[in-house]
Short mmCIF file of N, CA, C and O in Angstrom, two decimals:
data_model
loop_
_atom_site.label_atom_id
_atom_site.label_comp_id
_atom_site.label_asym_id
_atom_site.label_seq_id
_atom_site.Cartn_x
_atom_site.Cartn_y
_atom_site.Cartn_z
N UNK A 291 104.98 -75.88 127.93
CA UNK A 291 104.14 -75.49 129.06
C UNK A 291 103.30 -74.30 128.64
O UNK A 291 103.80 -73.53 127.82
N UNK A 292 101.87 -74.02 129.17
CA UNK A 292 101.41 -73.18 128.98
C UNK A 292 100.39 -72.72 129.85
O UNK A 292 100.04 -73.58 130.66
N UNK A 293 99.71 -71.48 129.95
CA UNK A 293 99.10 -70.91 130.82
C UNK A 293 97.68 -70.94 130.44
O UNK A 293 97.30 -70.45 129.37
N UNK A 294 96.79 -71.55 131.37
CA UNK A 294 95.63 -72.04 131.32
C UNK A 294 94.31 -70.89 132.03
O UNK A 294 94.49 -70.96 133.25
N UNK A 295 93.68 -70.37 131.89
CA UNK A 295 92.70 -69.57 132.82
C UNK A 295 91.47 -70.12 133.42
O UNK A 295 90.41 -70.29 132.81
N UNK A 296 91.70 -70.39 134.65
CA UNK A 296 89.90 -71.21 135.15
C UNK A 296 89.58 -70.10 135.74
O UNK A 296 90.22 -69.49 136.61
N UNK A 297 88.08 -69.70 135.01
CA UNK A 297 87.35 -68.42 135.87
C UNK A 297 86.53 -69.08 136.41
O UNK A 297 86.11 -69.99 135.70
N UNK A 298 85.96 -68.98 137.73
CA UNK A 298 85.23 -69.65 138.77
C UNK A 298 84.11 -68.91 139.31
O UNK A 298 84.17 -68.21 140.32
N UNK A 299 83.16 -69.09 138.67
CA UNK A 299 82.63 -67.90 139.20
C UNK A 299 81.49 -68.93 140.26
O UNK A 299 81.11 -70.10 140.32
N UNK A 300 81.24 -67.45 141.11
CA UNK A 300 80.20 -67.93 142.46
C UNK A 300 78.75 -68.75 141.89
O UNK A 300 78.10 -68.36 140.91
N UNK A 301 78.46 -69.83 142.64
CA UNK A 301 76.69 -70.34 142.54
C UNK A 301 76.22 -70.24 143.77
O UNK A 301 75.12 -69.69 143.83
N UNK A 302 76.71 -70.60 144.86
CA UNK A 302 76.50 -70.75 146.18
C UNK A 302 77.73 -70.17 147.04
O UNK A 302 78.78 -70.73 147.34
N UNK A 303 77.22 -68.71 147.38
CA UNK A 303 78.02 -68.01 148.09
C UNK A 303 77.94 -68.83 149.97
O UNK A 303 78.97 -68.71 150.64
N UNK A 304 77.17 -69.31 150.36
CA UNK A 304 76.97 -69.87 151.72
C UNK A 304 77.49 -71.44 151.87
O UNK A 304 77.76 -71.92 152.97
N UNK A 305 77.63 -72.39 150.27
CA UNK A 305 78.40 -73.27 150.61
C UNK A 305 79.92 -72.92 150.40
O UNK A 305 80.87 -73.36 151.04
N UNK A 306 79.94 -71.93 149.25
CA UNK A 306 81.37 -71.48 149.26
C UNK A 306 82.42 -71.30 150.90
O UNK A 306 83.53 -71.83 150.96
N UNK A 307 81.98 -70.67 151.84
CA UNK A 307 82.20 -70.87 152.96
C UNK A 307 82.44 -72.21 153.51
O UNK A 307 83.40 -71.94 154.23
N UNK A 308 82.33 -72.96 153.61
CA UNK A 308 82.59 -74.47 153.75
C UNK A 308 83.00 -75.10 153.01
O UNK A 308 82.97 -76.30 153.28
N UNK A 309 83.59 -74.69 151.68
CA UNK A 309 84.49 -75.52 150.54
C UNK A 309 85.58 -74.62 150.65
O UNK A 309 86.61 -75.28 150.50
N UNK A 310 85.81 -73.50 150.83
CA UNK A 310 86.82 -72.55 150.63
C UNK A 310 88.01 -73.51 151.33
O UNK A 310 88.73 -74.23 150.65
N UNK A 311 88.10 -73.40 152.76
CA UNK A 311 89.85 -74.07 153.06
C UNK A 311 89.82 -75.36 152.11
O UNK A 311 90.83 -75.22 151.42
N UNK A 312 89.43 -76.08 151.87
CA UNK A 312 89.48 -77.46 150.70
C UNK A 312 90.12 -77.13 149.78
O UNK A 312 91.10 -77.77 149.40
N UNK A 313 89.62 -75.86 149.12
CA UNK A 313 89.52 -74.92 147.67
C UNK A 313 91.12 -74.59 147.86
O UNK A 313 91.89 -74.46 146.90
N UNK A 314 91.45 -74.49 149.06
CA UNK A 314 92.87 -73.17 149.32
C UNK A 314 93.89 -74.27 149.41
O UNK A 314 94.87 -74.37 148.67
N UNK A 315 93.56 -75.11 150.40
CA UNK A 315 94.43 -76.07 150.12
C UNK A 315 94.94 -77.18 149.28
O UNK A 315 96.02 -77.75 149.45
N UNK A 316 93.70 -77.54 147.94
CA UNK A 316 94.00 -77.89 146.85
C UNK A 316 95.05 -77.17 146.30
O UNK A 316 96.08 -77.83 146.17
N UNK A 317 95.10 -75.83 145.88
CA UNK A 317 95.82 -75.20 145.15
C UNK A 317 96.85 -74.97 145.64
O UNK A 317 97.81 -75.07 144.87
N UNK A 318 97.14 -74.61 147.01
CA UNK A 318 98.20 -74.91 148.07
C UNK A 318 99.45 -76.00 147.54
O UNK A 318 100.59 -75.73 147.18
N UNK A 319 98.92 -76.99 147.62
CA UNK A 319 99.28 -78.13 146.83
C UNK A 319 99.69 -78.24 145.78
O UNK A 319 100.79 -78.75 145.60
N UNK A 320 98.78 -77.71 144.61
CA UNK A 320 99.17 -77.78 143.14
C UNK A 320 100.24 -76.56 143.10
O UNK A 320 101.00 -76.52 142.13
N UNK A 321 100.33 -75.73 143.94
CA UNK A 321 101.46 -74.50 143.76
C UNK A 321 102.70 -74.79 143.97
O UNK A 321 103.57 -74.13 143.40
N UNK A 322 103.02 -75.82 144.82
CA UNK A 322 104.18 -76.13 145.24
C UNK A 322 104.65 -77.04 144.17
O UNK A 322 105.84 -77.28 144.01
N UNK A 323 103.79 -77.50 143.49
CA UNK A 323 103.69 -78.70 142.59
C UNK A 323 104.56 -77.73 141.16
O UNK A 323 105.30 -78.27 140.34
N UNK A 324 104.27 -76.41 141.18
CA UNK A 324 104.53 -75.65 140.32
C UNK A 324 103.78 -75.35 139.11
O UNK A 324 104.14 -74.73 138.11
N UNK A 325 102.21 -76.14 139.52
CA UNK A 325 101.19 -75.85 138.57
C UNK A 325 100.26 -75.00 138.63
O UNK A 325 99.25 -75.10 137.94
N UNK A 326 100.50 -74.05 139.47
CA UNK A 326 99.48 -72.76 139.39
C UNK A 326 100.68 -71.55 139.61
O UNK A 326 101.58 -71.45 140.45
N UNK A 327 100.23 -70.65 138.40
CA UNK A 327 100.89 -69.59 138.22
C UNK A 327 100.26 -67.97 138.75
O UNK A 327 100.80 -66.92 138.39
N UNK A 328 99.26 -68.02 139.51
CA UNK A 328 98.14 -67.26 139.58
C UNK A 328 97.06 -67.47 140.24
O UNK A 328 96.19 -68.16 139.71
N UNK A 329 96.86 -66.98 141.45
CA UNK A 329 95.27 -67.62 142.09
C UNK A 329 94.92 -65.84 142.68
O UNK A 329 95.66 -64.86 142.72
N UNK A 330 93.46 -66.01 143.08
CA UNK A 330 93.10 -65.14 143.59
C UNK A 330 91.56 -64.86 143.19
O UNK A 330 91.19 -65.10 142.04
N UNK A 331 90.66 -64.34 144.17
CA UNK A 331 89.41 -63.97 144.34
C UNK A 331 88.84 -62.57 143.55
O UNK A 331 89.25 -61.46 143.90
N UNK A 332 87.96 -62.72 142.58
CA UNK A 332 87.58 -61.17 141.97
C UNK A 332 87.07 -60.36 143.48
O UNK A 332 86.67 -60.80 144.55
N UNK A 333 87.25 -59.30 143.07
CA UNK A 333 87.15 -57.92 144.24
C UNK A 333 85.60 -57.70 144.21
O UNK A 333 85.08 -56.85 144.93
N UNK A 334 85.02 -58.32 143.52
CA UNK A 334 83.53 -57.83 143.82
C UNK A 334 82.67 -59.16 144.31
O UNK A 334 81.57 -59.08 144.86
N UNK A 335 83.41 -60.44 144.00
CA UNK A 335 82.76 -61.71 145.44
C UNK A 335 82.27 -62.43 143.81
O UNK A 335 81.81 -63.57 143.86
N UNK A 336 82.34 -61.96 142.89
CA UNK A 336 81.67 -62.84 142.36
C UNK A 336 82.19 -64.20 141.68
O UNK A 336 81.75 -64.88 140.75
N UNK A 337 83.39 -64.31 142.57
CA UNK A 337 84.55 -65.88 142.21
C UNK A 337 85.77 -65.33 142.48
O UNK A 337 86.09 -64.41 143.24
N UNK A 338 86.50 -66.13 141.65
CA UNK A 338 88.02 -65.86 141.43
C UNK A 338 88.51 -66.13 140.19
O UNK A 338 87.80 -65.83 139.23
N UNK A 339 89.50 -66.60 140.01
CA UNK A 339 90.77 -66.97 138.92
C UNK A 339 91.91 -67.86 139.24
O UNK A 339 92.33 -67.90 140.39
N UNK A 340 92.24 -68.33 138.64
CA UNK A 340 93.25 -69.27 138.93
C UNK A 340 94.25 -69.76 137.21
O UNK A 340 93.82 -70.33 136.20
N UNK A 341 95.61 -69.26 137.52
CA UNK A 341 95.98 -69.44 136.22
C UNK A 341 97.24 -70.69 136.51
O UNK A 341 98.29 -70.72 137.17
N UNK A 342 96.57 -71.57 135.72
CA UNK A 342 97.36 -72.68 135.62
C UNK A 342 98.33 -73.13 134.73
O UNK A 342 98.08 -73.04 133.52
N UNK A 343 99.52 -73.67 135.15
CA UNK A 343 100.72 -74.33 134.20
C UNK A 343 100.52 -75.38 133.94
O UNK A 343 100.31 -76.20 134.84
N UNK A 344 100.51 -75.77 132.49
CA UNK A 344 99.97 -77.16 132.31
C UNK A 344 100.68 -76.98 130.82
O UNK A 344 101.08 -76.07 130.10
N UNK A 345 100.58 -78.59 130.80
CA UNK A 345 101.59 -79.11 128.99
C UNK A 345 100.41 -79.05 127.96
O UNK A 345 100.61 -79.06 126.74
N UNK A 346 99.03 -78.99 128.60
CA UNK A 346 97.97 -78.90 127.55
C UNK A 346 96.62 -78.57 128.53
O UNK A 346 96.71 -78.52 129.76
N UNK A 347 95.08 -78.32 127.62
CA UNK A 347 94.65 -77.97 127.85
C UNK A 347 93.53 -79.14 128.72
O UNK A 347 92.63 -78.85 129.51
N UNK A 348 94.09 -80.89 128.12
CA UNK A 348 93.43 -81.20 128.95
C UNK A 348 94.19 -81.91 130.16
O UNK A 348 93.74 -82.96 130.64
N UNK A 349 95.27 -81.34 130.60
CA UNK A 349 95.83 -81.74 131.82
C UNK A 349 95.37 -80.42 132.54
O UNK A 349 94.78 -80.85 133.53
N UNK A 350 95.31 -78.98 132.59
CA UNK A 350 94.69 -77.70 132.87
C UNK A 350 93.01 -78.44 133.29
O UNK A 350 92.34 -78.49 134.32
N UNK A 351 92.88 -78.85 132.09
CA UNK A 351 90.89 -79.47 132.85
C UNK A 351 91.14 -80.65 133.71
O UNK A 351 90.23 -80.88 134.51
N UNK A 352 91.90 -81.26 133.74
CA UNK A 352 91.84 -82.21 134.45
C UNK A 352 91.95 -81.59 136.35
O UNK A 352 91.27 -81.98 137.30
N UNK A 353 92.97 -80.62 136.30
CA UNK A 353 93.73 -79.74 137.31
C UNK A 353 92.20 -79.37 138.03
O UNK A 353 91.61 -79.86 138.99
N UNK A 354 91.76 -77.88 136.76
CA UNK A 354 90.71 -77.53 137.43
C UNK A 354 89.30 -78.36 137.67
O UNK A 354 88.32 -78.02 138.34
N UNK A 355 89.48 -79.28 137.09
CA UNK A 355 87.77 -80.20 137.63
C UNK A 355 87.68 -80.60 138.70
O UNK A 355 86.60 -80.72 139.28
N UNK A 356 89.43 -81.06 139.49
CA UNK A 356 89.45 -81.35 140.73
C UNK A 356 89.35 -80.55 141.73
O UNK A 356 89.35 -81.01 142.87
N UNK A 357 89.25 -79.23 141.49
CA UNK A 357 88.87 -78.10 142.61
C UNK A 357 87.53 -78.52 143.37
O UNK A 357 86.47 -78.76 142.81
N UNK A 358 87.75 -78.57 144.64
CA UNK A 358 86.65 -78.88 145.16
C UNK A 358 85.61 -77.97 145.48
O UNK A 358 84.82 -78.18 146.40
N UNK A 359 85.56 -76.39 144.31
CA UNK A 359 84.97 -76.02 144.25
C UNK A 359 84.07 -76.34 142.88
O UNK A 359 82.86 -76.20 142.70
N UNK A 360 84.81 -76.68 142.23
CA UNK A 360 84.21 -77.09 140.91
C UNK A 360 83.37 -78.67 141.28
O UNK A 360 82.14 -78.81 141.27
N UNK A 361 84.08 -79.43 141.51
CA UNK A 361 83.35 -80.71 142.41
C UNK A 361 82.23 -80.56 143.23
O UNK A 361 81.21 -81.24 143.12
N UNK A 362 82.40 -79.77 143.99
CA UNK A 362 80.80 -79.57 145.08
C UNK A 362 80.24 -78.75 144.22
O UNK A 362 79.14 -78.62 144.74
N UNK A 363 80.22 -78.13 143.30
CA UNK A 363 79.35 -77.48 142.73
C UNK A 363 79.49 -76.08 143.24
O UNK A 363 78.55 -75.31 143.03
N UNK A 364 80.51 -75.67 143.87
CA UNK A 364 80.21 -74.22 144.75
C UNK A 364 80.42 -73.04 143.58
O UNK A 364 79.72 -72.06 143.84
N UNK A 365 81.15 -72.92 142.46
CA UNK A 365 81.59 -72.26 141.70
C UNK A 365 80.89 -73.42 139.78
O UNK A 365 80.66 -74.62 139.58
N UNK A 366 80.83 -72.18 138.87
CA UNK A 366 81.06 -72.73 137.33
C UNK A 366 82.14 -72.80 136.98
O UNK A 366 82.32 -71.58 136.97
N UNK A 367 83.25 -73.27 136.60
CA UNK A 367 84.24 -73.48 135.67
C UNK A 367 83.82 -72.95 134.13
O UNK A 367 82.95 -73.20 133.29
N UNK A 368 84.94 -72.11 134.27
CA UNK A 368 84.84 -71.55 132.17
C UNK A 368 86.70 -71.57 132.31
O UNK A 368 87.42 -70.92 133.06
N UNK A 369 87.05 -72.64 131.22
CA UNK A 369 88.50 -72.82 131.33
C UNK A 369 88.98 -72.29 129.76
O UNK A 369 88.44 -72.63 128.71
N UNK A 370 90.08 -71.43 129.90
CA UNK A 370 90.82 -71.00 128.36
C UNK A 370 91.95 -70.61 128.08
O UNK A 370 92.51 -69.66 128.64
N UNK A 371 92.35 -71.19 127.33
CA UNK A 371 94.21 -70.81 126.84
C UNK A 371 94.51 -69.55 126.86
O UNK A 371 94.15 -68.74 126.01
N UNK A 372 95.40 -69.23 128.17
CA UNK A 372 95.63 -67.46 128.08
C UNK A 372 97.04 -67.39 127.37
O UNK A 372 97.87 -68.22 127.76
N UNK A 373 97.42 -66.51 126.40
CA UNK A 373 98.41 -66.28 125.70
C UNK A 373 98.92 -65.06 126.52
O UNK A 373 98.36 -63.98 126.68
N UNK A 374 100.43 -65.60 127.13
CA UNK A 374 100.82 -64.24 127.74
C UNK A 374 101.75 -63.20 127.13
O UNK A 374 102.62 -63.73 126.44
N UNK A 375 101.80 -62.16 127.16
CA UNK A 375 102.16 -61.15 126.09
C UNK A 375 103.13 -60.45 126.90
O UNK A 375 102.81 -60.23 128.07
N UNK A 376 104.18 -60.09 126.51
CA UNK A 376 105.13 -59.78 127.28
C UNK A 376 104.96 -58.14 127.22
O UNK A 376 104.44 -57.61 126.24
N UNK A 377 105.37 -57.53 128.15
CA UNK A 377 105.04 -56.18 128.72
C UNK A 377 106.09 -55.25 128.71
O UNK A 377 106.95 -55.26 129.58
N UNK A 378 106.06 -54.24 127.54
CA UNK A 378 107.41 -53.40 127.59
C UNK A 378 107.18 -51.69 128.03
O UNK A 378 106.28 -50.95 127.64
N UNK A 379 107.93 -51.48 128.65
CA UNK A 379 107.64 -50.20 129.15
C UNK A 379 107.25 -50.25 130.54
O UNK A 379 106.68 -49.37 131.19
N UNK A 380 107.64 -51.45 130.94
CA UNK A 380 107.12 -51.00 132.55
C UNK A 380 108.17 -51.32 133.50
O UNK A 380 108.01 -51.09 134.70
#
């Protein structure tokens, strides 16, 4: 298993509004599924993130193409193998 990064960034902030619950409840879905390890909106509007569990990179593209933000076009998809590094000292 491994951890996948879809950065999403904004094209259409006014259809984003009307894909968003679609968007929430896709992942809704895939979370319970146990394939998203990570979701959440950048703090300055200009997308989000979404870090996905997947056996490879093209079951991860397969995951994120079906976002129906990536589908309507509301967001770009840039997808990449995040290597997670374990954290000592904290």
């Amino acid at each position: 298993m491994g951890y996948y990064a879809a950065m999403l960034y904004m094209l259409d902030p006014e259809k984003n509004k009307v894909v968003l619950p679609r968007h929430i409840e896709y992942l809704d879905r895939l979370d319970k599924e146990g394939k998203v390890f990570a979701r959440g909106p950048f703090a300055d509007g200009s997308g989000g993130l979404v870090i996905y569990l997947a056996e490879s990179l093209e079951e991860a593209a397969a995951l994120a193409e079906n976002d129906p933000h990536v589908v309507e076009k509301v967001r770009r998809l840039e997808l990449k193998k995040w290597n997670v590094l374990e954290q000592t000292g904290r």
